[in-house]
mmCIF file with all atom_site columns, C-alpha atoms in Angstrom:
data_model
loop_
_atom_site.group_PDB
_atom_site.id
_atom_site.type_symbol
_atom_site.label_atom_id
_atom_site.label_alt_id
_atom_site.label_comp_id
_atom_site.label_asym_id
_atom_site.label_entity_id
_atom_site.label_seq_id
_atom_site.pdbx_PDB_ins_code
_atom_site.Cartn_x
_atom_site.Cartn_y
_atom_site.Cartn_z
_atom_site.occupancy
_atom_site.B_iso_or_equiv
_atom_site.pdbx_formal_charge
_atom_site.auth_seq_id
_atom_site.auth_comp_id
_atom_site.auth_asym_id
_atom_site.auth_atom_id
_atom_site.pdbx_PDB_model_num
ATOM 1   C CA . MET A 1 1   ? 34.003 -98.051  16.493 1.00 84.00 ? 574 MET A CA 1
ATOM 2   C CA . ARG A 1 2   ? 33.434 -96.153  13.208 1.00 90.00 ? 575 ARG A CA 1
ATOM 3   C CA . LYS A 1 3   ? 35.868 -93.671  14.869 1.00 89.00 ? 576 LYS A CA 1
ATOM 4   C CA . LEU A 1 4   ? 38.176 -96.238  15.557 1.00 89.00 ? 577 LEU A CA 1
ATOM 5   C CA . ILE A 1 5   ? 37.915 -97.328  11.575 1.00 92.00 ? 578 ILE A CA 1
ATOM 6   C CA . GLU A 1 6   ? 38.119 -93.342  11.085 1.00 94.00 ? 579 GLU A CA 1
ATOM 7   C CA . GLN A 1 7   ? 41.464 -93.153  13.156 1.00 93.00 ? 580 GLN A CA 1
ATOM 8   C CA . ILE A 1 8   ? 42.675 -96.182  11.786 1.00 92.00 ? 581 ILE A CA 1
ATOM 9   C CA . LEU A 1 9   ? 42.541 -94.831  8.000  1.00 94.00 ? 582 LEU A CA 1
ATOM 10  C CA . LYS A 1 10  ? 43.935 -91.547  9.352  1.00 96.00 ? 583 LYS A CA 1
ATOM 11  C CA . PHE A 1 11  ? 46.648 -92.754  10.016 1.00 93.00 ? 584 PHE A CA 1
ATOM 12  C CA . GLY A 1 12  ? 47.576 -95.301  7.610  1.00 92.00 ? 585 GLY A CA 1
ATOM 13  C CA . VAL A 1 13  ? 47.279 -91.952  5.368  1.00 96.00 ? 586 VAL A CA 1
ATOM 14  C CA . VAL A 1 14  ? 50.092 -90.392  6.952  1.00 95.00 ? 587 VAL A CA 1
ATOM 15  C CA . GLY A 1 15  ? 51.828 -93.697  7.185  1.00 89.00 ? 588 GLY A CA 1
ATOM 16  C CA . PHE A 1 16  ? 51.581 -94.028  3.426  1.00 92.00 ? 589 PHE A CA 1
ATOM 17  C CA . ILE A 1 17  ? 53.279 -90.279  2.996  1.00 96.00 ? 590 ILE A CA 1
ATOM 18  C CA . ALA A 1 18  ? 55.257 -90.428  6.174  1.00 92.00 ? 591 ALA A CA 1
ATOM 19  C CA . PHE A 1 19  ? 56.623 -94.135  4.265  1.00 88.00 ? 592 PHE A CA 1
ATOM 20  C CA . GLY A 1 20  ? 57.195 -92.078  1.125  1.00 95.00 ? 593 GLY A CA 1
ATOM 21  C CA . ILE A 1 21  ? 59.154 -90.015  2.495  1.00 96.00 ? 594 ILE A CA 1
ATOM 22  C CA . ASP A 1 22  ? 61.065 -92.255  4.395  1.00 91.00 ? 595 ASP A CA 1
ATOM 23  C CA . TYR A 1 23  ? 61.788 -94.470  1.758  1.00 92.00 ? 596 TYR A CA 1
ATOM 24  C CA . GLY A 1 24  ? 62.354 -91.634  -1.012 1.00 96.00 ? 597 GLY A CA 1
ATOM 25  C CA . LEU A 1 25  ? 65.255 -90.574  1.168  1.00 97.00 ? 598 LEU A CA 1
ATOM 26  C CA . LEU A 1 26  ? 66.729 -94.414  2.430  1.00 93.00 ? 599 LEU A CA 1
ATOM 27  C CA . MET A 1 27  ? 66.741 -95.298  -1.462 1.00 95.00 ? 600 MET A CA 1
ATOM 28  C CA . LEU A 1 28  ? 68.225 -91.958  -2.110 1.00 97.00 ? 601 LEU A CA 1
ATOM 29  C CA . LEU A 1 29  ? 70.550 -92.195  0.752  1.00 97.00 ? 602 LEU A CA 1
ATOM 30  C CA . SER A 1 30  ? 71.434 -96.209  0.202  1.00 93.00 ? 603 SER A CA 1
ATOM 31  C CA . GLN A 1 31  ? 71.309 -96.673  -3.777 1.00 92.00 ? 604 GLN A CA 1
ATOM 32  C CA . VAL A 1 32  ? 72.152 -93.532  -5.472 1.00 96.00 ? 605 VAL A CA 1
ATOM 33  C CA . ILE A 1 33  ? 74.547 -91.904  -3.037 1.00 96.00 ? 606 ILE A CA 1
ATOM 34  C CA . GLY A 1 34  ? 75.921 -95.118  -1.837 1.00 95.00 ? 607 GLY A CA 1
ATOM 35  C CA . MET A 1 35  ? 75.683 -94.369  1.793  1.00 95.00 ? 608 MET A CA 1
ATOM 36  C CA . ASN A 1 36  ? 74.928 -98.597  4.270  1.00 94.00 ? 609 ASN A CA 1
ATOM 37  C CA . PRO A 1 37  ? 71.579 -98.571  4.519  1.00 91.00 ? 610 PRO A CA 1
ATOM 38  C CA . VAL A 1 38  ? 71.475 -98.859  8.031  1.00 89.00 ? 611 VAL A CA 1
ATOM 39  C CA . PRO A 1 39  ? 72.331 -95.356  9.135  1.00 94.00 ? 612 PRO A CA 1
ATOM 40  C CA . SER A 1 40  ? 70.896 -94.193  5.878  1.00 94.00 ? 613 SER A CA 1
ATOM 41  C CA . ALA A 1 41  ? 67.291 -96.161  7.806  1.00 89.00 ? 614 ALA A CA 1
ATOM 42  C CA . ALA A 1 42  ? 68.024 -94.042  10.595 1.00 89.00 ? 615 ALA A CA 1
ATOM 43  C CA . ILE A 1 43  ? 68.426 -90.415  9.120  1.00 94.00 ? 616 ILE A CA 1
ATOM 44  C CA . SER A 1 44  ? 65.367 -91.342  6.707  1.00 94.00 ? 617 SER A CA 1
ATOM 45  C CA . PHE A 1 45  ? 63.604 -92.607  9.485  1.00 84.00 ? 618 PHE A CA 1
ATOM 46  C CA . ILE A 1 46  ? 64.213 -89.196  11.508 1.00 88.00 ? 619 ILE A CA 1
ATOM 47  C CA . VAL A 1 47  ? 63.143 -87.142  8.893  1.00 92.00 ? 620 VAL A CA 1
ATOM 48  C CA . SER A 1 48  ? 60.086 -89.074  7.984  1.00 92.00 ? 621 SER A CA 1
ATOM 49  C CA . LEU A 1 49  ? 59.210 -88.788  11.561 1.00 86.00 ? 622 LEU A CA 1
ATOM 50  C CA . THR A 1 50  ? 58.879 -84.915  11.215 1.00 87.00 ? 623 THR A CA 1
ATOM 51  C CA . PHE A 1 51  ? 56.548 -84.491  9.329  1.00 93.00 ? 624 PHE A CA 1
ATOM 52  C CA . ASN A 1 52  ? 54.083 -87.326  11.036 1.00 90.00 ? 625 ASN A CA 1
ATOM 53  C CA . TYR A 1 53  ? 54.366 -85.670  14.136 1.00 89.00 ? 626 TYR A CA 1
ATOM 54  C CA . LEU A 1 54  ? 53.043 -82.702  12.554 1.00 91.00 ? 627 LEU A CA 1
ATOM 55  C CA . ALA A 1 55  ? 50.684 -84.834  10.394 1.00 95.00 ? 628 ALA A CA 1
ATOM 56  C CA . SER A 1 56  ? 49.627 -87.365  13.388 1.00 91.00 ? 629 SER A CA 1
ATOM 57  C CA . MET A 1 57  ? 48.987 -84.773  16.091 1.00 89.00 ? 630 MET A CA 1
ATOM 58  C CA . ARG A 1 58  ? 46.565 -82.607  13.583 1.00 91.00 ? 631 ARG A CA 1
ATOM 59  C CA . PHE A 1 59  ? 44.951 -84.959  11.962 1.00 93.00 ? 632 PHE A CA 1
ATOM 60  C CA . VAL A 1 60  ? 44.900 -88.380  13.382 1.00 93.00 ? 633 VAL A CA 1
ATOM 61  C CA . PHE A 1 61  ? 45.108 -88.186  17.003 1.00 91.00 ? 634 PHE A CA 1
ATOM 62  C CA . THR A 1 62  ? 43.200 -85.689  19.587 1.00 88.00 ? 635 THR A CA 1
ATOM 63  C CA . HIS A 1 63  ? 45.612 -83.279  21.659 1.00 86.00 ? 636 HIS A CA 1
ATOM 64  C CA . ARG A 1 64  ? 44.578 -84.144  25.246 1.00 89.00 ? 637 ARG A CA 1
ATOM 65  C CA . ASP A 1 65  ? 43.651 -81.475  27.347 1.00 89.00 ? 638 ASP A CA 1
ATOM 66  C CA . ASP A 1 66  ? 45.947 -82.762  30.495 1.00 91.00 ? 639 ASP A CA 1
ATOM 67  C CA . MET A 1 67  ? 49.453 -82.758  28.742 1.00 91.00 ? 640 MET A CA 1
ATOM 68  C CA . SER A 1 68  ? 51.902 -80.312  27.171 1.00 92.00 ? 641 SER A CA 1
ATOM 69  C CA . ARG A 1 69  ? 52.211 -79.636  23.611 1.00 87.00 ? 642 ARG A CA 1
ATOM 70  C CA . THR A 1 70  ? 56.445 -80.204  24.932 1.00 91.00 ? 643 THR A CA 1
ATOM 71  C CA . ARG A 1 71  ? 55.047 -83.426  27.288 1.00 93.00 ? 644 ARG A CA 1
ATOM 72  C CA . GLU A 1 72  ? 53.245 -84.696  24.205 1.00 90.00 ? 645 GLU A CA 1
ATOM 73  C CA . PHE A 1 73  ? 55.937 -84.166  21.643 1.00 86.00 ? 646 PHE A CA 1
ATOM 74  C CA . VAL A 1 74  ? 58.291 -85.920  24.819 1.00 90.00 ? 647 VAL A CA 1
ATOM 75  C CA . ILE A 1 75  ? 56.207 -88.675  24.578 1.00 94.00 ? 648 ILE A CA 1
ATOM 76  C CA . PHE A 1 76  ? 56.500 -88.713  20.532 1.00 91.00 ? 649 PHE A CA 1
ATOM 77  C CA . LEU A 1 77  ? 59.396 -88.794  20.519 1.00 89.00 ? 650 LEU A CA 1
ATOM 78  C CA . VAL A 1 78  ? 60.048 -91.439  23.479 1.00 95.00 ? 651 VAL A CA 1
ATOM 79  C CA . LEU A 1 79  ? 57.933 -93.691  21.574 1.00 95.00 ? 652 LEU A CA 1
ATOM 80  C CA . SER A 1 80  ? 59.469 -92.934  18.269 1.00 89.00 ? 653 SER A CA 1
ATOM 81  C CA . ALA A 1 81  ? 62.820 -93.515  19.414 1.00 91.00 ? 654 ALA A CA 1
ATOM 82  C CA . VAL A 1 82  ? 61.666 -96.873  20.835 1.00 96.00 ? 655 VAL A CA 1
ATOM 83  C CA . GLY A 1 83  ? 60.195 -96.939  16.554 1.00 92.00 ? 656 GLY A CA 1
ATOM 84  C CA . LEU A 1 84  ? 63.445 -95.818  15.200 1.00 87.00 ? 657 LEU A CA 1
ATOM 85  C CA . GLY A 1 85  ? 65.437 -98.909  17.962 1.00 94.00 ? 658 GLY A CA 1
ATOM 86  C CA . ILE A 1 86  ? 62.869 -101.493 16.339 1.00 96.00 ? 659 ILE A CA 1
ATOM 87  C CA . ASN A 1 87  ? 63.304 -100.211 12.992 1.00 91.00 ? 660 ASN A CA 1
ATOM 88  C CA . GLU A 1 88  ? 67.290 -100.488 12.846 1.00 91.00 ? 661 GLU A CA 1
ATOM 89  C CA . LEU A 1 89  ? 66.892 -103.725 14.381 1.00 97.00 ? 662 LEU A CA 1
ATOM 90  C CA . ILE A 1 90  ? 65.259 -105.548 11.805 1.00 97.00 ? 663 ILE A CA 1
ATOM 91  C CA . MET A 1 91  ? 66.973 -103.622 8.925  1.00 94.00 ? 664 MET A CA 1
ATOM 92  C CA . TRP A 1 92  ? 70.302 -105.062 10.460 1.00 96.00 ? 665 TRP A CA 1
ATOM 93  C CA . ALA A 1 93  ? 68.957 -108.289 10.305 1.00 97.00 ? 666 ALA A CA 1
ATOM 94  C CA . GLY A 1 94  ? 67.633 -108.354 7.403  1.00 97.00 ? 667 GLY A CA 1
ATOM 95  C CA . VAL A 1 95  ? 70.428 -106.464 5.328  1.00 95.00 ? 668 VAL A CA 1
ATOM 96  C CA . ALA A 1 96  ? 72.553 -108.962 7.037  1.00 97.00 ? 669 ALA A CA 1
ATOM 97  C CA . LEU A 1 97  ? 70.763 -112.189 5.408  1.00 97.00 ? 670 LEU A CA 1
ATOM 98  C CA . LEU A 1 98  ? 69.210 -110.703 2.271  1.00 97.00 ? 671 LEU A CA 1
ATOM 99  C CA . GLY A 1 99  ? 72.263 -108.459 1.474  1.00 96.00 ? 672 GLY A CA 1
ATOM 100 C CA . ILE A 1 100 ? 72.020 -104.408 0.253  1.00 92.00 ? 673 ILE A CA 1
ATOM 101 C CA . SER A 1 101 ? 70.683 -104.377 -3.067 1.00 94.00 ? 674 SER A CA 1
ATOM 102 C CA . ALA A 1 102 ? 67.521 -102.300 -3.714 1.00 92.00 ? 675 ALA A CA 1
ATOM 103 C CA . LEU A 1 103 ? 65.126 -105.027 -4.004 1.00 96.00 ? 676 LEU A CA 1
ATOM 104 C CA . ALA A 1 104 ? 66.691 -106.504 -0.258 1.00 95.00 ? 677 ALA A CA 1
ATOM 105 C CA . VAL A 1 105 ? 66.773 -103.166 0.850  1.00 93.00 ? 678 VAL A CA 1
ATOM 106 C CA . THR A 1 106 ? 63.148 -102.541 -0.103 1.00 93.00 ? 679 THR A CA 1
ATOM 107 C CA . ALA A 1 107 ? 61.835 -106.110 0.742  1.00 96.00 ? 680 ALA A CA 1
ATOM 108 C CA . VAL A 1 108 ? 63.111 -105.715 4.716  1.00 96.00 ? 681 VAL A CA 1
ATOM 109 C CA . LYS A 1 109 ? 62.052 -102.016 4.802  1.00 91.00 ? 682 LYS A CA 1
ATOM 110 C CA . VAL A 1 110 ? 58.552 -102.951 4.188  1.00 92.00 ? 683 VAL A CA 1
ATOM 111 C CA . PHE A 1 111 ? 58.945 -105.388 6.968  1.00 96.00 ? 684 PHE A CA 1
ATOM 112 C CA . ALA A 1 112 ? 60.254 -103.101 9.255  1.00 94.00 ? 685 ALA A CA 1
ATOM 113 C CA . THR A 1 113 ? 57.643 -100.364 8.508  1.00 88.00 ? 686 THR A CA 1
ATOM 114 C CA . ALA A 1 114 ? 54.542 -102.809 8.979  1.00 92.00 ? 687 ALA A CA 1
ATOM 115 C CA . VAL A 1 115 ? 56.556 -103.760 12.509 1.00 96.00 ? 688 VAL A CA 1
ATOM 116 C CA . VAL A 1 116 ? 56.679 -100.139 13.372 1.00 92.00 ? 689 VAL A CA 1
ATOM 117 C CA . MET A 1 117 ? 53.463 -98.702  12.666 1.00 89.00 ? 690 MET A CA 1
ATOM 118 C CA . VAL A 1 118 ? 51.084 -101.765 14.597 1.00 93.00 ? 691 VAL A CA 1
ATOM 119 C CA . TRP A 1 119 ? 54.198 -99.721  17.240 1.00 95.00 ? 692 TRP A CA 1
ATOM 120 C CA . ASN A 1 120 ? 53.072 -96.338  16.261 1.00 91.00 ? 693 ASN A CA 1
ATOM 121 C CA . PHE A 1 121 ? 49.419 -96.471  16.531 1.00 92.00 ? 694 PHE A CA 1
ATOM 122 C CA . VAL A 1 122 ? 48.550 -98.251  19.443 1.00 94.00 ? 695 VAL A CA 1
ATOM 123 C CA . SER A 1 123 ? 51.424 -96.460  21.848 1.00 95.00 ? 696 SER A CA 1
ATOM 124 C CA . ARG A 1 124 ? 50.498 -93.176  20.623 1.00 92.00 ? 697 ARG A CA 1
ATOM 125 C CA . LYS A 1 125 ? 46.728 -94.592  21.190 1.00 92.00 ? 698 LYS A CA 1
ATOM 126 C CA . LYS A 1 126 ? 47.848 -95.567  24.607 1.00 93.00 ? 699 LYS A CA 1
ATOM 127 C CA . TRP A 1 127 ? 49.833 -92.883  25.672 1.00 93.00 ? 700 TRP A CA 1
ATOM 128 C CA . LEU A 1 128 ? 48.346 -89.345  23.609 1.00 92.00 ? 701 LEU A CA 1
ATOM 129 C CA . ASP A 1 129 ? 45.148 -89.246  21.924 1.00 91.00 ? 702 ASP A CA 1
ATOM 130 C CA . ALA A 1 130 ? 42.729 -88.071  23.852 1.00 85.00 ? 703 ALA A CA 1
ATOM 131 C CA . GLY A 1 131 ? 40.055 -90.567  22.828 1.00 76.00 ? 704 GLY A CA 1
ATOM 132 C CA . ASP A 1 132 ? 36.966 -89.112  20.724 1.00 60.00 ? 705 ASP A CA 1
ATOM 133 C CA . GLY A 1 133 ? 37.871 -85.886  20.767 1.00 47.00 ? 706 GLY A CA 1
ATOM 134 C CA . GLU A 1 134 ? 36.171 -83.617  18.340 1.00 44.00 ? 707 GLU A CA 1
#
């Protein structure tokens, strides 16, 4: 149980940093540059995903010996694509309901992030983590 709690905490730190990248880029694109928040969210999500993969597989999850790095990355991408779909669906519905003000986009993004974070941890733990490791 202790290792699981440590893993969740590490996942939280990596996720917090990835969220900073994601949110910062989303706000830059949608509020400063004036892009639509939905494609802005997709771009920021993909950029933060790159960081998230590198940090998650280095610091959070243990590489499975029975899986090549290529297969690991493909599975990570598929799971992340589902996460992106969830993110985009929530962003689309949220801005349709609440509007595109900075406050509305922020509220929707925080909610979307929470939902996707649960999906990411559970799915990555199930399909990518070797278990005890270290």
